[in-house]
mmCIF file of C-alpha atoms and ligand atoms in Angstrom:
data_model
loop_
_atom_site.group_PDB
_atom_site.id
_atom_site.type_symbol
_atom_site.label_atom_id
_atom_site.label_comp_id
_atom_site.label_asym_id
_atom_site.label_seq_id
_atom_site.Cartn_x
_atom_site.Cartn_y
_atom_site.Cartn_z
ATOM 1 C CA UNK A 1 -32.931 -22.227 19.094
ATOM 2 C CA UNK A 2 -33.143 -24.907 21.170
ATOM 3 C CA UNK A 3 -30.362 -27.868 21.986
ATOM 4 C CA UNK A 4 -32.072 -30.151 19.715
ATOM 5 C CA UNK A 5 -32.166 -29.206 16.874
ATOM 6 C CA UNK A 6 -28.903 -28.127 17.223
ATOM 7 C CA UNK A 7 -27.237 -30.948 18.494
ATOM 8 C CA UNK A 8 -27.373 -34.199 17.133
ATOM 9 C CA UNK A 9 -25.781 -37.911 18.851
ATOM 10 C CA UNK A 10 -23.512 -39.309 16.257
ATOM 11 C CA UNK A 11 -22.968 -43.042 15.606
ATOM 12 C CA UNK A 12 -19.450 -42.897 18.070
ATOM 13 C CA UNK A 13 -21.889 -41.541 20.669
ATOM 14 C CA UNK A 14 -20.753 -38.454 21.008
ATOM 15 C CA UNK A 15 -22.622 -34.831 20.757
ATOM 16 C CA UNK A 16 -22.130 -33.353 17.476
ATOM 17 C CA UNK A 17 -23.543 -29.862 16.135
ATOM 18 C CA UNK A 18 -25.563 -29.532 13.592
ATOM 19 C CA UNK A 19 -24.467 -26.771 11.946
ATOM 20 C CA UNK A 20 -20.539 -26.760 11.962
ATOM 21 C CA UNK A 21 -20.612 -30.212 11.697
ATOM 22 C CA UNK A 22 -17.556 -30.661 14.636
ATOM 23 C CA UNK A 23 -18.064 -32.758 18.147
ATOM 24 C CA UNK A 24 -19.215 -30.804 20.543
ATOM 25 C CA UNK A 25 -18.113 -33.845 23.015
ATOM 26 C CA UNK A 26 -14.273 -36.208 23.054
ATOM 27 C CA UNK A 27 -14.061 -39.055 25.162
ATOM 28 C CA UNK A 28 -10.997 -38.774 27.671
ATOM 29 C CA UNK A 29 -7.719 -41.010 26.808
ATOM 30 C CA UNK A 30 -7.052 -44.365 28.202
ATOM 31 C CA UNK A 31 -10.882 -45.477 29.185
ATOM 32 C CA UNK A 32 -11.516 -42.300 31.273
ATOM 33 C CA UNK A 33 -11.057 -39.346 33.926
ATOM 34 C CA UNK A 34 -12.795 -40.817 37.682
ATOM 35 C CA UNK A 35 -15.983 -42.190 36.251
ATOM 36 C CA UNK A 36 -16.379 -39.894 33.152
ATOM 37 C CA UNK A 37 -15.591 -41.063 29.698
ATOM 38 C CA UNK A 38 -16.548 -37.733 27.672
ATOM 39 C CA UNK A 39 -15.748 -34.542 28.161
ATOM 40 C CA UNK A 40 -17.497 -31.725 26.128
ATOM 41 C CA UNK A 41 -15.578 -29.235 23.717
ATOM 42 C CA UNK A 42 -16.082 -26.376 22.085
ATOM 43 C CA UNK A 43 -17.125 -26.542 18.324
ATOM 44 C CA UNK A 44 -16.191 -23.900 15.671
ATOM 45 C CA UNK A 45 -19.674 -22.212 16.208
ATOM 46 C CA UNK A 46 -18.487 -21.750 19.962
ATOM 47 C CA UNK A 47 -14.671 -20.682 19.416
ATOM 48 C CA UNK A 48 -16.141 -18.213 16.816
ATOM 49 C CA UNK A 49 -18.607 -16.782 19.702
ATOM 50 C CA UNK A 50 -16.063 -16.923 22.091
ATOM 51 C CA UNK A 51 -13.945 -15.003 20.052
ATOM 52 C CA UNK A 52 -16.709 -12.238 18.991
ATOM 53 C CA UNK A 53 -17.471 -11.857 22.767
ATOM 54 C CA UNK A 54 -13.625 -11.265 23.551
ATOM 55 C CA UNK A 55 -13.331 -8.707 20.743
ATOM 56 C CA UNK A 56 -15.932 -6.936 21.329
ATOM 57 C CA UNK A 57 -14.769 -6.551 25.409
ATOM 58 C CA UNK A 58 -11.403 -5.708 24.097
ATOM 59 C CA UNK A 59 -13.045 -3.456 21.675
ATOM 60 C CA UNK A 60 -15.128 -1.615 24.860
ATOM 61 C CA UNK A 61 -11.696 -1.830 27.058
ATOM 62 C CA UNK A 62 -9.968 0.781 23.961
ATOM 63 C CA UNK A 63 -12.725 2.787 23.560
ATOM 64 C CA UNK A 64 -12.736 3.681 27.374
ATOM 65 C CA UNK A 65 -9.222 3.753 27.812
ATOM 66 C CA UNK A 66 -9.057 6.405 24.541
ATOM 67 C CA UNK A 67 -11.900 8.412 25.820
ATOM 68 C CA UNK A 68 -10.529 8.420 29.654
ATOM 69 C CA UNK A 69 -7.309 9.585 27.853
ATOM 70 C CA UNK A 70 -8.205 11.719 25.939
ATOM 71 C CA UNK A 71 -10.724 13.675 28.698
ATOM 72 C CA UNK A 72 -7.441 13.979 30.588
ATOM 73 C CA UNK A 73 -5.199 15.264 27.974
ATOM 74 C CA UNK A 74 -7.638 18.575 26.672
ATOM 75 C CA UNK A 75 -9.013 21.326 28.948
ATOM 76 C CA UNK A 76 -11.623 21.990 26.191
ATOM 77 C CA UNK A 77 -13.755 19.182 24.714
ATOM 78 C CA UNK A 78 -13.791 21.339 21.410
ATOM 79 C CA UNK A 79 -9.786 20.091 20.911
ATOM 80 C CA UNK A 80 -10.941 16.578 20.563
ATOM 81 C CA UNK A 81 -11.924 18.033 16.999
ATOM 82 C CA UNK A 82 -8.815 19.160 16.186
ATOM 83 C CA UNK A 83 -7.502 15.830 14.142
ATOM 84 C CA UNK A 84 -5.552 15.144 10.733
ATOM 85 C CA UNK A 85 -8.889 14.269 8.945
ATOM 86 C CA UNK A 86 -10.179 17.899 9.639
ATOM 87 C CA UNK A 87 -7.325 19.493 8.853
ATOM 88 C CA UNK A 88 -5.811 20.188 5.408
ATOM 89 C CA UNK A 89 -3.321 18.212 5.036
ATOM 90 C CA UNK A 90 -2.267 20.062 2.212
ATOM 91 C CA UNK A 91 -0.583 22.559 4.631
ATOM 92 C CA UNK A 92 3.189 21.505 4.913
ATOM 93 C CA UNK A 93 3.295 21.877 8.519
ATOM 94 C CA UNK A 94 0.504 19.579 9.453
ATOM 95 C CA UNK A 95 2.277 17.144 6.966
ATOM 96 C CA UNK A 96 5.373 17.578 9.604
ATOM 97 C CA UNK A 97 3.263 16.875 12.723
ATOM 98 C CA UNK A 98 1.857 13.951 10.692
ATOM 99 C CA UNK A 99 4.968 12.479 9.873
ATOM 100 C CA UNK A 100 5.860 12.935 13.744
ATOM 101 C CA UNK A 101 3.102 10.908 14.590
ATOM 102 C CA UNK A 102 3.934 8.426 11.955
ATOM 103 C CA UNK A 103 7.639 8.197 13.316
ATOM 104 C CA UNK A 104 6.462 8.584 17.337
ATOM 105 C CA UNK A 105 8.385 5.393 18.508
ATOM 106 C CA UNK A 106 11.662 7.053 16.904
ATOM 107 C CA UNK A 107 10.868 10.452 18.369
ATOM 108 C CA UNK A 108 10.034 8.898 21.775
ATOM 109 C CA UNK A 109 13.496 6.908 21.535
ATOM 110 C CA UNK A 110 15.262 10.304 20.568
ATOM 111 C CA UNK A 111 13.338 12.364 23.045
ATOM 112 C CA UNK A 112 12.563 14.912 19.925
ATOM 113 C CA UNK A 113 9.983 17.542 20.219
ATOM 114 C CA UNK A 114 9.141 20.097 18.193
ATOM 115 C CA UNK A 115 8.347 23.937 18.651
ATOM 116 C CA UNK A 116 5.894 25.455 16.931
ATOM 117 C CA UNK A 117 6.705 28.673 16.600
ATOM 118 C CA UNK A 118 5.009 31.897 14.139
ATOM 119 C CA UNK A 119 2.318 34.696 13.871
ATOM 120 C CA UNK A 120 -0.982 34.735 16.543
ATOM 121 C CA UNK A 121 -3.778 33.126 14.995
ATOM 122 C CA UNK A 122 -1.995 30.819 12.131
ATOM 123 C CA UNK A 123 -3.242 27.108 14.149
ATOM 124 C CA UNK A 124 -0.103 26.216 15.435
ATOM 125 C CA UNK A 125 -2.419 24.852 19.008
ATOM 126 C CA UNK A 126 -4.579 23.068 16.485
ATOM 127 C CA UNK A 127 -1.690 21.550 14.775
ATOM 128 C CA UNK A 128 -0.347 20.248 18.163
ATOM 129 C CA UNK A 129 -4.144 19.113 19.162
ATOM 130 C CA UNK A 130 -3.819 17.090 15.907
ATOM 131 C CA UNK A 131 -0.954 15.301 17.388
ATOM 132 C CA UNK A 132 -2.695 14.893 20.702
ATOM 133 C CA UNK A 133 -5.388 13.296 19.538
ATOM 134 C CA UNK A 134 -3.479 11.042 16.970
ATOM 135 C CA UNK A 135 -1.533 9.575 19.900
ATOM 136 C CA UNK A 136 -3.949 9.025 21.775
ATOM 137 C CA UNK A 137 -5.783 6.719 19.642
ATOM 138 C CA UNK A 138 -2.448 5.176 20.136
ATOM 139 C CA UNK A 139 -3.237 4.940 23.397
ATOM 140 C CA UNK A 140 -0.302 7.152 24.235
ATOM 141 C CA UNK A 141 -1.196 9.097 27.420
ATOM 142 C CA UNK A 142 -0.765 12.839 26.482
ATOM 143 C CA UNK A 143 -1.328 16.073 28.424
ATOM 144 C CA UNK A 144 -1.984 19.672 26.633
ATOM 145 C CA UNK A 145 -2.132 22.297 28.738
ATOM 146 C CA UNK A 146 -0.563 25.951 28.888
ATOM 147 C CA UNK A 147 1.538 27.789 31.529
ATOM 148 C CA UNK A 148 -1.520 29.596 33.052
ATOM 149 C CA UNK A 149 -3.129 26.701 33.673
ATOM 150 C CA UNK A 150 -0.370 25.014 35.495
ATOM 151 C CA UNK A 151 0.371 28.515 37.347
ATOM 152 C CA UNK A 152 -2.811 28.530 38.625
ATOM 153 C CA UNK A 153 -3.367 24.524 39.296
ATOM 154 C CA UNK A 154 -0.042 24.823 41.145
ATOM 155 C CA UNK A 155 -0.361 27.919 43.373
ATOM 156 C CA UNK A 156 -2.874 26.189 46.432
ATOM 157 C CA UNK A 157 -0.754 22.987 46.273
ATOM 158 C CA UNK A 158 1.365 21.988 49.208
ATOM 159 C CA UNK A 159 3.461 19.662 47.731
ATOM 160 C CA UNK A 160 4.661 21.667 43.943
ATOM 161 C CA UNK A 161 7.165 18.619 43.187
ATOM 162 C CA UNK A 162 4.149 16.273 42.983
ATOM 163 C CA UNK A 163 2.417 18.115 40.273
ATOM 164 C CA UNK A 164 5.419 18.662 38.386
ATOM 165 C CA UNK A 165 6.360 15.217 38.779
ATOM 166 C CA UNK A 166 2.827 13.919 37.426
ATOM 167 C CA UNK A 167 3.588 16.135 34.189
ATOM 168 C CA UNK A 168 6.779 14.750 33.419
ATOM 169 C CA UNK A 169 5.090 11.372 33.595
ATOM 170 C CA UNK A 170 2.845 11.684 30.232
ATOM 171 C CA UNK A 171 4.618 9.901 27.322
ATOM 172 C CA UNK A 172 4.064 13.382 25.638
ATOM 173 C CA UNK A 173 3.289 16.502 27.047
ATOM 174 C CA UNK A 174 2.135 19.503 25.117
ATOM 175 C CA UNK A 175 2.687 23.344 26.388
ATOM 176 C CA UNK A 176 0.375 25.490 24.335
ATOM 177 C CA UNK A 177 0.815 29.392 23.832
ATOM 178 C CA UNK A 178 4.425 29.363 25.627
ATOM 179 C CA UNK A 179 5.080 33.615 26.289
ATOM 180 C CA UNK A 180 1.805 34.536 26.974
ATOM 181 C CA UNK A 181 1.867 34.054 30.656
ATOM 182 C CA UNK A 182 3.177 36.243 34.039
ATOM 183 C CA UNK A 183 6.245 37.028 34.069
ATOM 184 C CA UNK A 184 7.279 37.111 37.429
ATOM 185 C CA UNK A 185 10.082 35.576 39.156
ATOM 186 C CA UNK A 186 7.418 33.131 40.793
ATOM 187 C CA UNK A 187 5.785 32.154 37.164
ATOM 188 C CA UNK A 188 9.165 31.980 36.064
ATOM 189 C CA UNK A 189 10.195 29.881 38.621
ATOM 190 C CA UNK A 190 7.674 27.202 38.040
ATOM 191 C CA UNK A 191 7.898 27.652 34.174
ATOM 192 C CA UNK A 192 11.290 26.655 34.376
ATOM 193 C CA UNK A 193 11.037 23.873 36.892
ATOM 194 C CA UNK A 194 8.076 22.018 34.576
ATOM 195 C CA UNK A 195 10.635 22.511 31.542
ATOM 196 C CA UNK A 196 13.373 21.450 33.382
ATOM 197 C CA UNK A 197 11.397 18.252 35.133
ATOM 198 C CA UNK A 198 10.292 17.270 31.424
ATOM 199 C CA UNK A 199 13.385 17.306 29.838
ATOM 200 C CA UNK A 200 14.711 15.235 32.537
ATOM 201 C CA UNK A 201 12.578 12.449 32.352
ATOM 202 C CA UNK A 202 13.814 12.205 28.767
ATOM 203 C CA UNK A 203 10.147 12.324 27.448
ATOM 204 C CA UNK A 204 9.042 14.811 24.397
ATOM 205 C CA UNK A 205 7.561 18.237 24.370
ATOM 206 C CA UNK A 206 5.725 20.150 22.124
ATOM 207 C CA UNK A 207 5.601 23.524 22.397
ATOM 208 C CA UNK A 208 3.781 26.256 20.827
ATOM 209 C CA UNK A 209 4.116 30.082 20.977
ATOM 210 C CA UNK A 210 3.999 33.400 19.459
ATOM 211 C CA UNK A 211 7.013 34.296 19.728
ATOM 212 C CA UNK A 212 9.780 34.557 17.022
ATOM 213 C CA UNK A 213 12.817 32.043 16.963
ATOM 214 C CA UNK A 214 14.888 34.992 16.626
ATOM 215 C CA UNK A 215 13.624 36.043 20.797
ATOM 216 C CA UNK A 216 14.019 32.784 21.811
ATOM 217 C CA UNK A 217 17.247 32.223 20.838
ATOM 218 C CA UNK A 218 18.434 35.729 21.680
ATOM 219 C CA UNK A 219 17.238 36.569 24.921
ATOM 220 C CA UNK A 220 18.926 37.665 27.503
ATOM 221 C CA UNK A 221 17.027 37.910 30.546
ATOM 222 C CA UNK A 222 18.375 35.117 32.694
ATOM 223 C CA UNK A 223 15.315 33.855 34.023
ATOM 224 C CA UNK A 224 14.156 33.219 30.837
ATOM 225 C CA UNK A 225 17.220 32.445 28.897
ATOM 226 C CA UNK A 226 17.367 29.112 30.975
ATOM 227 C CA UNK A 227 13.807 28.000 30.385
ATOM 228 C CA UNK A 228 14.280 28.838 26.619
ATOM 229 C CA UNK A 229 18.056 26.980 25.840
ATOM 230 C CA UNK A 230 16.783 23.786 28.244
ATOM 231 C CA UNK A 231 13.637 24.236 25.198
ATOM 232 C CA UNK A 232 15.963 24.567 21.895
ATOM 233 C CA UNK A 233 17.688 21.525 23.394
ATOM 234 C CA UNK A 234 14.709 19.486 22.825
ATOM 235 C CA UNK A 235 12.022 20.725 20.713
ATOM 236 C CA UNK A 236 13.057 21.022 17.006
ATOM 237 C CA UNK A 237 11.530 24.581 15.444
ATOM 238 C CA UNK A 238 9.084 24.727 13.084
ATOM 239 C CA UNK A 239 7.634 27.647 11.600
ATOM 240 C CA UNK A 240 3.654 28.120 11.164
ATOM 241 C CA UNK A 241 3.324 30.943 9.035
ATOM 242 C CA UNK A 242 1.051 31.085 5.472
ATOM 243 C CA UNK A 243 -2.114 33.180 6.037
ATOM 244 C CA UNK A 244 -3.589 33.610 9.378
ATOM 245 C CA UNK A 245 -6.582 32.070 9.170
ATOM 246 C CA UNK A 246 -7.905 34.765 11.181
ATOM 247 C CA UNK A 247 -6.395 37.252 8.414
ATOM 248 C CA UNK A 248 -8.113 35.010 5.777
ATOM 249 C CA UNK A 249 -11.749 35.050 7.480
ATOM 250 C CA UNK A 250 -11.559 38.755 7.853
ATOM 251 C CA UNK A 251 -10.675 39.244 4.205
ATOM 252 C CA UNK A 252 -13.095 36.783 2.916
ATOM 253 C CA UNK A 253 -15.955 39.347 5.295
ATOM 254 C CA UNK A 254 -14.151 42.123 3.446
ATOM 255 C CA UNK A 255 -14.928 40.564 -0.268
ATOM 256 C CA UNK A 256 -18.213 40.056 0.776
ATOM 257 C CA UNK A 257 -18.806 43.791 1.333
ATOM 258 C CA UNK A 258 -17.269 44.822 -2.270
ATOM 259 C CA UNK A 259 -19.690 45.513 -5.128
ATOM 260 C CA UNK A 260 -20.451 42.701 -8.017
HETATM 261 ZN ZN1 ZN B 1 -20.987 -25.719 15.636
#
């Protein structure tokens, strides 16, 4: 459109627009500023583009903060699926991690994590990926990761501390499949010092693993007896049990295979 037809000079002098109706134009107080008298303004059709354009930068700004956040936090792209609105929420424990989310700021201020503990293949890592990626539309900076991962990442590295350091630094971090790993006095070693580092920095951790509460909290081997106590200290358990849903694919394939 051009200016014309959608400006118009009113009987004051002054610009108006045509289709809002306000000035686009004010004359400055007290007979003028150096040799102007008018100054122009913006009228509602600009403050509402002006305000479309901001939201829509701010809008852009999110959207690559969450999706730089959110490449960071998962090894896998296929996690990013794992949220509350494709999981049943039916399930008591995802009700849990959804209330966590729901009460995050408390849980931050607390330092409360949980540990998701029960049988292999009952989604205990999906349940914590629904977390993740809760948060992180949030724009909470989380990292999931599991003790192999870091074991490996951390083996070439000069400086350990640095990398330890950078994990404690996540407002959550997320250990997946804790037990699974080496179990040498090296693996150990760092195992314990990312716990320890974590718990520290008084920021929550989520852990998941395999094995039963009853291990945890009776083992004896020193090495690991000190990762696991520094672990109870913070993460509240929670058992993931019901039918594996590995158990309940298998026996749906079974069904399939009986006579009508
Ligand atoms: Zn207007």
């Amino acid at each position: 459109m051009r200016e014309e037809d959608t400006v118009c000079v009113g009987s004051d002098g002054l610009q108006y627009c045509k289709v809002c109706g306000e000035a686009k134009e004010a004359f400055f107080p007290e007979g003028g500023f150096m040799e102007m008298k008018k100054h122009s303004r913006q009228c509602a059709c600009d403050r509402k583009t002006y305000e479309e354009e901001q939201k829509y930068f701010k809008d852009k700004e999110y959207q690559e903060l969450v999706s730089r956040n959110t490449s960071i936090c998962f090894d896998e792209s296929r996690m990013e699926e794992w949220t509350f609105e494709n999981a049943d929420m039916s399930d008591a424990v995802m009700h849990k991690a959804k209330s966590y989310v729901d009460n995050w700021e408390e849980m931050k201020r607390n330092h409360i994590g949980c540990l998701f503990w029960g049988p292999v293949g009952t989604g205990k890592s999906y349940i914590a990926g629904c977390i993740a990626n809760e948060l992180l539309k949030q724009e909470v900076t989380v990292k999931m990761t599991n003790f192999n991962t870091i074991i490996d990442d951390i083996f070439p590295l000069a400086d350990k501390m640095e990398y330890i350091n950078a994990l404690a630094l996540y407002q959550l971090l997320i250990i997946d499949d804790l037990g699974v790993e080496r179990n040498s006095e090296y693996a150990l070693g760092i195992i314990f010092s990312v716990i320890d580092r974590r718990i520290r920095s008084g920021r929550p951790l989520i852990i998941t693993t395999n094995l039963p509460l009853k291990e945890i909290k009776s083992e004896t081997m020193l090495d690991k007896r000190r990762i696991y106590d520094r672990i109870l200290e913070m993460c509240t358990p929670m058992y993931v049990g019901g039918t594996s849903k590995r158990e309940a694919i298998a026996s749906m394939k079974m069904g399939k295979r009986k006579p009508c």
